[in-house]
C-alpha positions as a Python dict, from the first residue, in 0.01 Angstrom:
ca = {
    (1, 'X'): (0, 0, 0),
    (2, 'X'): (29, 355, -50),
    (3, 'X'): (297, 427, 222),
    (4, 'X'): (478, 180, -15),
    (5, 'X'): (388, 340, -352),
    (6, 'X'): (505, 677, -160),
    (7, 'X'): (877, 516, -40),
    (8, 'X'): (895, 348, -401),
    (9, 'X'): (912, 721, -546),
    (10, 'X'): (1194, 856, -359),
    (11, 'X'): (1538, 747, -548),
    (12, 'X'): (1752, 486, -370),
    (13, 'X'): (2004, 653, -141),
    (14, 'X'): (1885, 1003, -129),
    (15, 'X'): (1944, 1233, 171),
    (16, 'X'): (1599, 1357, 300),
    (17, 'X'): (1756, 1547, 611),
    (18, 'X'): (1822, 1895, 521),
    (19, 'X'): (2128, 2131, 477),
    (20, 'X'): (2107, 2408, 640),
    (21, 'X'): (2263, 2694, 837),
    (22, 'X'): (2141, 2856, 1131),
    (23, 'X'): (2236, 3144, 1389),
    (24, 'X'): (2114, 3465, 1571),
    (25, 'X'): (2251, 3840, 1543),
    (26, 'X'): (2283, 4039, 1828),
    (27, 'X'): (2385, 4397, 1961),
    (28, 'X'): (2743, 4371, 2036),
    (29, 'X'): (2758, 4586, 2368),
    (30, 'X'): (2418, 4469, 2512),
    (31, 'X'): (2374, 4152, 2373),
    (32, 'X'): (2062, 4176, 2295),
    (33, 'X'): (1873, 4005, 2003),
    (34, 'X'): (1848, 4242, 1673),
    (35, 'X'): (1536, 4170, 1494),
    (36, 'X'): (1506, 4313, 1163),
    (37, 'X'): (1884, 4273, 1067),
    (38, 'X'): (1960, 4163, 763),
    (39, 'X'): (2238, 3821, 677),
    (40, 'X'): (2424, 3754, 374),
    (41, 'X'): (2523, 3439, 341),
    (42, 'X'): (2798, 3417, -7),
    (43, 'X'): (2926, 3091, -124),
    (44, 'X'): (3326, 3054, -169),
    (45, 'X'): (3383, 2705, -294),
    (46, 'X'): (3304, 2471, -577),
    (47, 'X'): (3040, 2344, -406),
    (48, 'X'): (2914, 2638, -264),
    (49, 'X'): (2981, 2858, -621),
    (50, 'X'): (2973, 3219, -570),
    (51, 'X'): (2621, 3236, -507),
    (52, 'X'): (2446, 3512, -267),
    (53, 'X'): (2156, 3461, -43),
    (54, 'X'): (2031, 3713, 192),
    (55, 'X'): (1765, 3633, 520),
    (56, 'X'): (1628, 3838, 783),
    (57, 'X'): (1652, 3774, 1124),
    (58, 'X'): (1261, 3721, 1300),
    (59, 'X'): (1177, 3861, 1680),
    (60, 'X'): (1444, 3671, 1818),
    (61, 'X'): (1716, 3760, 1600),
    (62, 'X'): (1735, 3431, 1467),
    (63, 'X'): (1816, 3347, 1050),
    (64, 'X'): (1801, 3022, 856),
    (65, 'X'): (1928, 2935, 478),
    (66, 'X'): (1794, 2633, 418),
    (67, 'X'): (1837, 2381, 89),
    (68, 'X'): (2241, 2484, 63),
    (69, 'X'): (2503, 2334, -160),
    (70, 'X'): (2767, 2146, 58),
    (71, 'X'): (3085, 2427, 53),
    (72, 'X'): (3222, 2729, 248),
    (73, 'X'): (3075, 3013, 315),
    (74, 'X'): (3102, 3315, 483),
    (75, 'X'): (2796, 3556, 635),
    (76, 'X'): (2739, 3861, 713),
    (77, 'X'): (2496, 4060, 927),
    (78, 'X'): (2375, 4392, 925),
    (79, 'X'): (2154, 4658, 1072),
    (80, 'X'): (2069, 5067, 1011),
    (81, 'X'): (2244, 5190, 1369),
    (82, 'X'): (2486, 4925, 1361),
    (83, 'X'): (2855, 4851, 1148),
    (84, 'X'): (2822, 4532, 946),
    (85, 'X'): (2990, 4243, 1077),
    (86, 'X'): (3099, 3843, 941),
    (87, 'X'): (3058, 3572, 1131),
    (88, 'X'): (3359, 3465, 1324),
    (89, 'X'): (3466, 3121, 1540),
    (90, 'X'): (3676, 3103, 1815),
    (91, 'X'): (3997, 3050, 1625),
    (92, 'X'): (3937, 3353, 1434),
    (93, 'X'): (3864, 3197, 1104),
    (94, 'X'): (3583, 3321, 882),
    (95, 'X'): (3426, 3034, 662),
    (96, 'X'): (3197, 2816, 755),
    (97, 'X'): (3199, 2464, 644),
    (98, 'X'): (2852, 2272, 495),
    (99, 'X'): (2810, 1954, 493),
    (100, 'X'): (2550, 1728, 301),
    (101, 'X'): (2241, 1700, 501),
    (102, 'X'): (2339, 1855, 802),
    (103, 'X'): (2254, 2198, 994),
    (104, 'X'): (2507, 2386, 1078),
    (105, 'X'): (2390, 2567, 1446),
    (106, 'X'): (2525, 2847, 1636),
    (107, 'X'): (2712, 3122, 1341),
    (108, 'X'): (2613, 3368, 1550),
    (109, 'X'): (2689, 3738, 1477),
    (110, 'X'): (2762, 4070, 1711),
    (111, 'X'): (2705, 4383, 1524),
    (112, 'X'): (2897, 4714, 1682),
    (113, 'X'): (2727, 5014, 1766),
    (114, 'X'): (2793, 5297, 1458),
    (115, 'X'): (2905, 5633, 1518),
    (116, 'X'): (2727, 5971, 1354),
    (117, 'X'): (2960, 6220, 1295),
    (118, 'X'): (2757, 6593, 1180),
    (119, 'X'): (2787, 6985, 1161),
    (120, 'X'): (2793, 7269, 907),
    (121, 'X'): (3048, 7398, 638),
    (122, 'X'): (3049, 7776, 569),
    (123, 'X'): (3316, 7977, 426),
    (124, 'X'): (3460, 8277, 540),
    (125, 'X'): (3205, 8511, 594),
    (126, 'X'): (2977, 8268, 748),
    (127, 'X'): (2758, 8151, 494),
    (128, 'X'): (2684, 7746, 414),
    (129, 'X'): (2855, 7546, 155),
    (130, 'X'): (2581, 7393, -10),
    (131, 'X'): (2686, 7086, -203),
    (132, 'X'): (3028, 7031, -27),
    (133, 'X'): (3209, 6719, 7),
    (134, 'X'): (3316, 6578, 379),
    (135, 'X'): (3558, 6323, 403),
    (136, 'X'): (3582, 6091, 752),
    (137, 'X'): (3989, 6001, 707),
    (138, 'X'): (4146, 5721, 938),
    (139, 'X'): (4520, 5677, 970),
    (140, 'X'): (4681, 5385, 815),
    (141, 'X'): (5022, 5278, 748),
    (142, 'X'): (5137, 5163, 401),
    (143, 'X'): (5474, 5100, 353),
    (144, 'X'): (5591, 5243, 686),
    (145, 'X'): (5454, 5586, 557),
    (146, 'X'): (5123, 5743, 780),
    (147, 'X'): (4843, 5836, 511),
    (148, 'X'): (4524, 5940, 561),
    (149, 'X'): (4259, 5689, 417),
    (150, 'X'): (3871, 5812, 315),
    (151, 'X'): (3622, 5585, 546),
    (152, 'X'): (3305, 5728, 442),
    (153, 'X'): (3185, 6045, 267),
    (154, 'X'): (2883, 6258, 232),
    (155, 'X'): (2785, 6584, 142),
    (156, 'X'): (2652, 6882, 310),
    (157, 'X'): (2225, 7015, 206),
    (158, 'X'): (2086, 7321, 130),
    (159, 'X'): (2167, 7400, 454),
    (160, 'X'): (2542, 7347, 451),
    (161, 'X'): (2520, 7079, 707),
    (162, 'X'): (2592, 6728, 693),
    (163, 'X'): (2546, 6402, 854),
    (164, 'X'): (2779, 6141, 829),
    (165, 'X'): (2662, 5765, 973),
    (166, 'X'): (2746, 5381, 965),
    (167, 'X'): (3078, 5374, 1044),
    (168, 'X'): (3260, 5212, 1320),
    (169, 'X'): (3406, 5362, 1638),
    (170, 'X'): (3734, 5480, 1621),
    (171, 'X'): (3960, 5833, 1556),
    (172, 'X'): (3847, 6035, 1264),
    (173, 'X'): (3994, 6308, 1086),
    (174, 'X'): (3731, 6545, 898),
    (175, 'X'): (3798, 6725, 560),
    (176, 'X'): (3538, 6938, 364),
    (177, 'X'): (3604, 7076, -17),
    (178, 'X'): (3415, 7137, -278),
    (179, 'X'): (3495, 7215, -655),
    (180, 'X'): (3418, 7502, -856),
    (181, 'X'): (3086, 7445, -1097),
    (182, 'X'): (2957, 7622, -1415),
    (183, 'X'): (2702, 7611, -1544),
    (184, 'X'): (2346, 7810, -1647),
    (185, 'X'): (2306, 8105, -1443),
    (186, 'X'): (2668, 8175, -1411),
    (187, 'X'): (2927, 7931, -1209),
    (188, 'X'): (2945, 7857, -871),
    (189, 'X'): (3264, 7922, -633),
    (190, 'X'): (3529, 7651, -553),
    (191, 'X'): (3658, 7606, -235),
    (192, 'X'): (4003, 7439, -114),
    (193, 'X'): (4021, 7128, 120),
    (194, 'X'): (3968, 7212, 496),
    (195, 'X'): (4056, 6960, 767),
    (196, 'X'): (3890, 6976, 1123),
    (197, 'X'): (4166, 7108, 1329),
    (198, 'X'): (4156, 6795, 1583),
    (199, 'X'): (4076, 6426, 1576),
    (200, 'X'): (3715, 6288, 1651),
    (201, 'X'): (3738, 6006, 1891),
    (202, 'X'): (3418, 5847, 1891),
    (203, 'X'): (3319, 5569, 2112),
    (204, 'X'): (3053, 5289, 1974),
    (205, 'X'): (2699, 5406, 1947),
    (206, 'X'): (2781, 5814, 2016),
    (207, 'X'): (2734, 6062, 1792),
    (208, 'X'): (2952, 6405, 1764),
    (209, 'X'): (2796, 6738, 1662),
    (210, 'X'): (2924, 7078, 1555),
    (211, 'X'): (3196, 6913, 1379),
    (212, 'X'): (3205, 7251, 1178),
}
């Protein structure tokens, strides 16, 4: 009788299997499981809306969402020591499709190896640029024209040294500047932009020093 009462509750037709997705990060070069990464999971439909939820992956380097809105989605992994990545299929093609009380297996995710990029910034007579700005610039065509494009920035310490991380593997051109300040105590010197006098061609996971 109570198994009855129980079945009598639930409303006539309704799905009790969930809706779910499911998949594992790993390291790109080794394969190897990445625990600890983090997924975000962003709804691009009507039915998915435009909402964001984030997991991280357990031991294994596995990730559920669980309880989803039947849409398209799209995820994306990441990891400190890694370059984010989105989930991919075989034919190249980003979303991934949810359908009402089903699990969808197997959006797995390969995060890259990131590149560190660090040295100093001194002026002429030797002494560090505290405060300075470097610039990692890739090459990109727009409009059959070569420019050079900002990929990350970051700024040199007390010591006039820097450390620039995250970013992907590839040829990198390095500029430093910094701008003249005023202020109490008197202002502080400006100095024009300087550009590292050859490429960095990084490989994934190494990291260049003395970039100076």
């Amino acid at each position: 009788m109570l198994l009855l009462l129980l079945l009598s509750l639930i409303p006539q037709g309704a799905d009790q299997r969930i809706t779910a997705v499911r998949g594992q990060v790993f390291a790109a070069d080794t394969g190897a499981p990445l625990r600890h990464a983090y997924v975000l999971l962003r709804g691009n439909s009507p039915g998915a809306g435009q909402e964001t939820f984030t997991a991280k992956t357990d031991s294994t380097g596995a990730y559920e969402f669980r309880n989803l809105q039947p849409g398209r989605y799209t995820a994306t992994a990441g990891k400190p020591g890694f370059t984010n990545a989105t989930y991919r299929n075989q034919d190249d093609v980003t979303q991934v499709t949810v359908a009402a009380g089903q699990v969808t297996a197997s959006i797995d995710i390969k995060l890259p190896r990131a590149v560190v990029i660090s040295g100093a910034v001194s002026d002429i007579n030797g002494e560090p640029v505290v405060g300075a700005s470097v610039l990692a610039m890739q090459k990109v065509y727009r409009q059959g024209q070569v420019e050079l494009q900002p990929r990350v920035s970051g700024q040199t310490d007390d010591h006039g040294e820097y450390r620039i991380h995250g970013i992907p593997a590839g040829r990198y051109y390095v500029q430093a500047a910094k701008r003249g300040t005023s202020g109490f105590g008197g202002g502080g010197p400006g100095y024009a932009l300087e550009t590292f006098p050859e490429p960095v061609r990084l490989a994934a996971g190494e990291e260049r020093k003395g970039v100076n």
